[in-house]
Coordinates of C-alpha atoms in Angstrom, one line a residue:
M1 CA -203.1 33.9 -50.8
E2 CA -202.3 30.8 -52.9
K3 CA -202.3 31.0 -56.7
S4 CA -205.5 29.0 -57.2
Y5 CA -207.4 31.0 -54.8
Q6 CA -205.9 34.3 -56.0
R7 CA -206.9 33.5 -59.6
L8 CA -210.5 32.8 -58.6
Y9 CA -210.5 35.9 -56.4
D10 CA -209.2 38.1 -59.2
F11 CA -211.7 36.7 -61.6
V12 CA -214.7 37.5 -59.4
S13 CA -213.2 40.9 -58.7
S14 CA -212.9 41.6 -62.4
I15 CA -216.5 40.7 -62.9
R16 CA -217.5 43.1 -60.2
V17 CA -215.5 45.9 -61.8
L18 CA -217.0 45.0 -65.2
C19 CA -220.5 45.2 -63.6
T20 CA -219.8 48.7 -62.4
L21 CA -218.5 49.8 -65.7
I22 CA -221.5 48.4 -67.6
A23 CA -223.8 50.2 -65.1
I24 CA -222.0 53.5 -65.8
F25 CA -222.2 53.0 -69.6
Y26 CA -225.9 52.3 -69.4
V27 CA -226.5 55.4 -67.4
M28 CA -224.5 57.4 -70.0
Y29 CA -226.4 55.7 -72.8
W30 CA -229.7 56.6 -71.1
F31 CA -228.7 60.2 -70.7
L32 CA -227.5 60.6 -74.3
H33 CA -230.5 58.8 -75.7
T34 CA -232.8 61.1 -73.6
I35 CA -231.3 64.2 -75.0
H36 CA -231.3 62.8 -78.5
F37 CA -227.5 62.9 -78.8
P38 CA -226.4 62.5 -82.5
F39 CA -225.5 58.9 -83.6
I40 CA -226.6 57.5 -80.2
Q41 CA -228.9 55.2 -82.0
Y42 CA -225.8 53.3 -83.2
A43 CA -224.8 52.6 -79.6
G44 CA -228.2 51.0 -79.2
I45 CA -226.9 47.9 -81.1
I46 CA -225.0 47.2 -77.9
F47 CA -227.3 48.4 -75.2
N48 CA -230.8 47.7 -76.5
P49 CA -230.8 43.8 -76.4
L50 CA -230.9 43.8 -72.6
V51 CA -233.4 46.7 -72.5
N52 CA -235.7 44.8 -75.0
I53 CA -235.5 41.6 -73.0
L54 CA -236.5 43.7 -69.9
K55 CA -239.5 45.2 -71.9
N56 CA -241.1 41.7 -72.0
F57 CA -241.5 41.9 -68.2
I58 CA -241.7 45.6 -67.3
S59 CA -242.4 49.0 -68.7
W60 CA -241.4 52.2 -67.1
T61 CA -241.6 55.6 -68.7
I62 CA -241.7 59.1 -67.4
D63 CA -243.5 62.0 -69.2
Y64 CA -241.5 65.2 -69.2
K65 CA -242.6 68.3 -71.2
N66 CA -244.5 66.3 -73.8
F67 CA -241.5 63.9 -74.0
E68 CA -241.7 60.3 -72.9
I69 CA -238.4 59.1 -71.2
D70 CA -237.7 55.4 -71.1
M71 CA -236.2 54.5 -67.7
L72 CA -235.4 50.8 -68.5
P73 CA -231.7 51.5 -69.2
I74 CA -231.5 52.9 -65.6
I75 CA -233.1 49.6 -64.4
V76 CA -230.5 47.6 -66.3
A77 CA -227.7 49.8 -64.8
A78 CA -229.2 49.3 -61.3
G79 CA -229.3 45.5 -62.0
F80 CA -225.6 45.4 -62.8
Q81 CA -224.8 47.5 -59.7
V82 CA -226.8 45.1 -57.6
A83 CA -224.8 42.3 -59.1
Y84 CA -221.6 44.2 -58.0
F85 CA -222.7 44.1 -54.4
I86 CA -224.0 40.5 -54.6
L87 CA -220.6 39.3 -55.9
Q88 CA -219.0 40.5 -52.6
G89 CA -220.4 37.4 -51.0
P90 CA -218.4 35.0 -53.2
L91 CA -215.3 37.1 -52.5
D92 CA -215.9 36.7 -48.8
I93 CA -216.4 33.0 -49.2
I94 CA -213.2 32.6 -51.2
E95 CA -211.3 34.5 -48.5
K96 CA -212.8 32.3 -45.7
V97 CA -212.1 29.1 -47.6
E98 CA -208.5 30.3 -48.4
K99 CA -208.0 31.2 -44.7
K100 CA -209.2 27.9 -43.6
H101 CA -207.0 26.2 -46.1
K102 CA -204.0 28.2 -44.9
L103 CA -204.8 27.3 -41.3
N104 CA -205.0 23.6 -42.3
V105 CA -201.7 23.9 -44.0
I106 CA -200.1 25.6 -40.9
A107 CA -201.6 22.8 -38.7
E108 CA -200.2 20.1 -41.0
K109 CA -196.8 21.8 -40.9
K110 CA -196.9 22.1 -37.2
L111 CA -197.9 18.4 -36.9
E112 CA -195.0 17.5 -39.2
E113 CA -192.6 19.6 -37.2
K114 CA -193.9 18.0 -34.0
L115 CA -193.4 14.5 -35.3
M116 CA -190.0 15.5 -36.7
N117 CA -189.0 17.0 -33.3
E118 CA -190.3 14.0 -31.5
N119 CA -188.2 11.7 -33.8
L120 CA -185.1 13.9 -33.3
K121 CA -185.7 13.9 -29.5
E122 CA -186.0 10.2 -29.5
V123 CA -182.8 9.9 -31.5
F124 CA -181.1 12.3 -29.1
V125 CA -182.3 10.5 -26.1
N126 CA -181.2 7.1 -27.5
K127 CA -177.8 8.6 -28.3
T128 CA -177.5 10.1 -24.9
L129 CA -178.5 6.9 -23.2
E130 CA -175.4 5.3 -24.7
Y131 CA -173.5 7.2 -22.0
N132 CA -174.2 4.4 -19.6
A133 CA -171.3 4.9 -17.2
F134 CA -170.0 7.8 -15.1
A135 CA -166.6 8.6 -13.7
I136 CA -165.7 10.5 -10.6
L137 CA -162.3 12.1 -10.0
L138 CA -161.6 13.1 -6.4
T139 CA -158.6 14.9 -4.9
L140 CA -158.1 15.6 -1.2
N141 CA -156.0 18.6 -0.2
L142 CA -155.0 18.6 3.4
K143 CA -153.2 21.3 5.3
T144 CA -152.7 22.0 9.0
E145 CA -154.1 25.0 10.8
V146 CA -150.6 25.9 12.0
D147 CA -147.3 26.0 10.2
T148 CA -145.9 22.4 10.0
N149 CA -142.4 23.8 10.6
L150 CA -143.5 24.8 14.1
L151 CA -144.6 21.3 15.0
S152 CA -142.2 18.9 16.7
P153 CA -141.1 15.9 14.6
E154 CA -143.2 13.6 16.8
G155 CA -146.3 15.7 16.2
N156 CA -145.7 16.2 12.5
I157 CA -148.3 14.5 10.2
D158 CA -147.7 13.1 6.8
L159 CA -150.6 14.7 5.0
K160 CA -150.0 13.0 1.6
E161 CA -150.0 9.6 3.3
T162 CA -153.2 10.5 5.2
A163 CA -154.9 11.4 1.9
K164 CA -153.7 8.1 0.4
K165 CA -155.2 6.1 3.3
E166 CA -158.5 7.9 2.9
Y167 CA -158.5 7.1 -0.9
A168 CA -158.0 3.4 0.0
K169 CA -160.7 3.6 2.6
I170 CA -163.2 5.0 0.2
V171 CA -162.3 2.4 -2.4
N172 CA -162.9 -0.4 0.1
I173 CA -166.2 1.0 1.1
M174 CA -167.4 1.6 -2.4
R175 CA -166.3 -1.8 -3.7
E176 CA -168.2 -3.5 -0.9
K177 CA -171.5 -1.8 -1.9
Y178 CA -170.9 -1.4 -5.7
I179 CA -169.0 -4.5 -6.6
T180 CA -168.5 -3.7 -10.3
C181 CA -167.0 -0.3 -9.9
K182 CA -163.4 0.2 -11.1
V183 CA -160.8 2.3 -9.4
I184 CA -157.5 4.0 -10.3
T185 CA -155.6 5.9 -7.6
P186 CA -152.8 7.9 -9.3
G187 CA -152.3 10.2 -6.3
K188 CA -156.0 10.9 -6.7
L189 CA -159.1 8.8 -6.6
F190 CA -160.5 8.0 -10.1
I191 CA -163.5 5.7 -9.9
I192 CA -166.0 4.6 -12.6
Y193 CA -169.3 2.8 -12.4
D194 CA -171.7 1.6 -15.1
N195 CA -175.1 2.0 -13.4
F196 CA -176.5 5.5 -13.7
A197 CA -179.6 4.5 -11.8
L198 CA -177.5 4.3 -8.7
F199 CA -175.6 7.6 -9.2
D200 CA -177.3 9.5 -6.4
D201 CA -176.5 6.8 -3.8
F202 CA -173.0 6.4 -5.2
L203 CA -172.1 10.1 -4.9
T204 CA -173.9 10.4 -1.6
D205 CA -171.8 7.6 -0.1
I206 CA -168.5 9.3 -1.3
L207 CA -169.5 12.7 0.0
S208 CA -170.6 11.2 3.3
E209 CA -167.2 9.6 3.6
I210 CA -165.5 12.9 2.8
K211 CA -167.6 14.6 5.4
K212 CA -166.6 12.1 8.1
F213 CA -163.0 12.4 7.1
S214 CA -163.1 16.2 7.2
T215 CA -164.7 16.1 10.7
Q216 CA -162.1 13.8 12.0
N217 CA -159.3 15.9 10.5
S218 CA -160.6 19.1 12.0
Q219 CA -160.4 17.5 15.4
N220 CA -156.7 17.0 14.7
G221 CA -156.1 20.5 13.5
I222 CA -156.2 19.6 9.8
I223 CA -158.2 21.5 7.2
T224 CA -159.7 19.3 4.5
E225 CA -160.4 20.6 1.0
F226 CA -161.6 18.5 -1.9
S227 CA -162.1 18.8 -5.6
L228 CA -164.6 16.5 -7.3
V229 CA -165.3 16.2 -11.0
I230 CA -168.0 14.0 -12.6
D231 CA -168.3 13.0 -16.2
A232 CA -170.4 10.6 -18.3
F233 CA -169.0 8.3 -21.0
R234 CA -169.9 5.5 -23.4
E235 CA -168.8 2.0 -23.3
G236 CA -165.6 1.6 -25.3
E237 CA -164.2 5.1 -24.7
K238 CA -160.6 5.2 -23.5
V239 CA -160.3 5.7 -19.8
S240 CA -157.1 7.6 -20.2
K241 CA -158.8 10.2 -22.4
I242 CA -161.6 10.6 -19.9
L243 CA -159.1 11.0 -17.0
D244 CA -157.1 13.6 -19.0
I245 CA -160.2 15.8 -19.5
M246 CA -161.2 15.5 -15.8
E247 CA -157.7 16.4 -14.7
K248 CA -157.8 19.5 -16.9
I249 CA -161.0 20.5 -15.1
L250 CA -159.4 20.0 -11.7
T251 CA -156.8 22.7 -12.6
F252 CA -159.6 25.3 -12.4
N253 CA -159.3 24.9 -8.6
Y254 CA -163.0 24.7 -7.7
T255 CA -162.7 23.6 -4.1
N256 CA -165.4 21.9 -2.0
K257 CA -167.7 21.5 -5.0
A258 CA -169.0 18.6 -7.0
L259 CA -168.7 19.6 -10.6
G260 CA -170.4 17.9 -13.5
T261 CA -169.5 18.1 -17.2
M262 CA -171.9 18.9 -20.0
S263 CA -172.1 15.2 -21.0
F264 CA -172.9 14.3 -17.4
N265 CA -175.5 17.1 -17.1
I266 CA -177.4 15.8 -20.2
R267 CA -177.3 12.2 -19.3
Y268 CA -178.2 12.7 -15.6
R269 CA -181.4 14.6 -16.5
L270 CA -182.6 11.5 -18.4
N271 CA -182.6 9.3 -15.2
N272 CA -186.1 7.9 -14.7
Q273 CA -186.3 8.4 -11.0
K274 CA -186.5 11.8 -9.3
N275 CA -183.0 13.0 -9.1
K276 CA -181.6 13.9 -5.7
Y277 CA -179.2 16.6 -7.1
L278 CA -179.8 19.7 -9.1
L279 CA -177.2 20.9 -11.6
E280 CA -176.6 24.6 -11.8
T281 CA -174.4 26.0 -14.4
I282 CA -171.3 27.9 -13.2
G283 CA -170.3 29.1 -16.6
I284 CA -167.7 28.1 -19.2
S285 CA -164.1 27.7 -18.2
R286 CA -161.3 27.7 -20.7
F287 CA -158.2 25.5 -20.6
F288 CA -155.2 26.7 -22.6
E289 CA -153.0 24.1 -24.2
K290 CA -149.3 24.6 -24.9
P291 CA -148.7 26.6 -28.1
V292 CA -148.0 24.5 -31.2
D293 CA -146.2 26.3 -34.0
G294 CA -147.0 29.6 -32.3
V295 CA -150.7 28.9 -32.3
Q296 CA -152.5 29.1 -28.9
N297 CA -155.0 26.2 -28.6
Y298 CA -157.7 26.0 -25.9
T299 CA -160.6 23.9 -24.8
D300 CA -163.8 25.2 -23.3
F301 CA -165.7 23.3 -20.6
E302 CA -169.2 24.2 -19.4
L303 CA -169.4 23.1 -15.8
F304 CA -172.3 22.4 -13.5
N305 CA -172.4 22.5 -9.7
L306 CA -174.3 19.7 -8.1
K307 CA -176.6 20.7 -5.2
I308 CA -179.1 18.7 -3.2
A309 CA -182.6 19.4 -4.5
K310 CA -185.0 20.9 -2.0
K311 CA -187.9 18.6 -1.1

């Protein structure tokens, strides 16, 4: 209970206690006066004023063995006891008012928290929307179903060259449809695009091409495995830094999966349209750096697997 309400509550409670004490004293005074207790007349200086006032309105005496007993002090005591019970009403009102006030304070705090959270959310969303571009790093790992040493020189296939040709093919296809996309192929396919609204179509086109390539290879006795990492970044970030992080994630050897980083996961969920892909966390992976001065450094990555959402 707040101090102001507590003070008022304590004040009324004190008056109630005082009423009970006065009622008890009047009963004691009446009893001692009735038995003619010595010196009780001196106490009358305190108790008689209220009794005398009451005598102007009512008179109540009882005859007992030729004695007349004045019952007015008992009536005064009863009056104070009635006041004790009446004062319970104000106490209940104070409690109700204080409770209502407390609820109003809680409601105001919740409203303030809500407004603050909405402001923080708006700031968070605006900051996240600064990640207006995404990057995809793709590697193709090809291997024959039989030992290449058993193949004749004429039938031997240069798997690295085949992968490079596929990278080039994907680049040509994507540049025709997404003119502003940028590509680097350092033995892998690193491609970036600055339109998150088209991410679903962009990734679907790449996966579709990988599927066609894999089907064609299987007909030639070649197994196709791929690793694909997706990240989101802001304009002005160094491409080399982004590529370095994604290459570290590739070392975790998640094959035939499209993996998204935490940055991508947060940004992708803010897309306005209904997203085609669901992101399911696959846990946190740790990349250990080379020890420096005997201290082992590491970097943690929480990764998400992209799956097509069920309709």
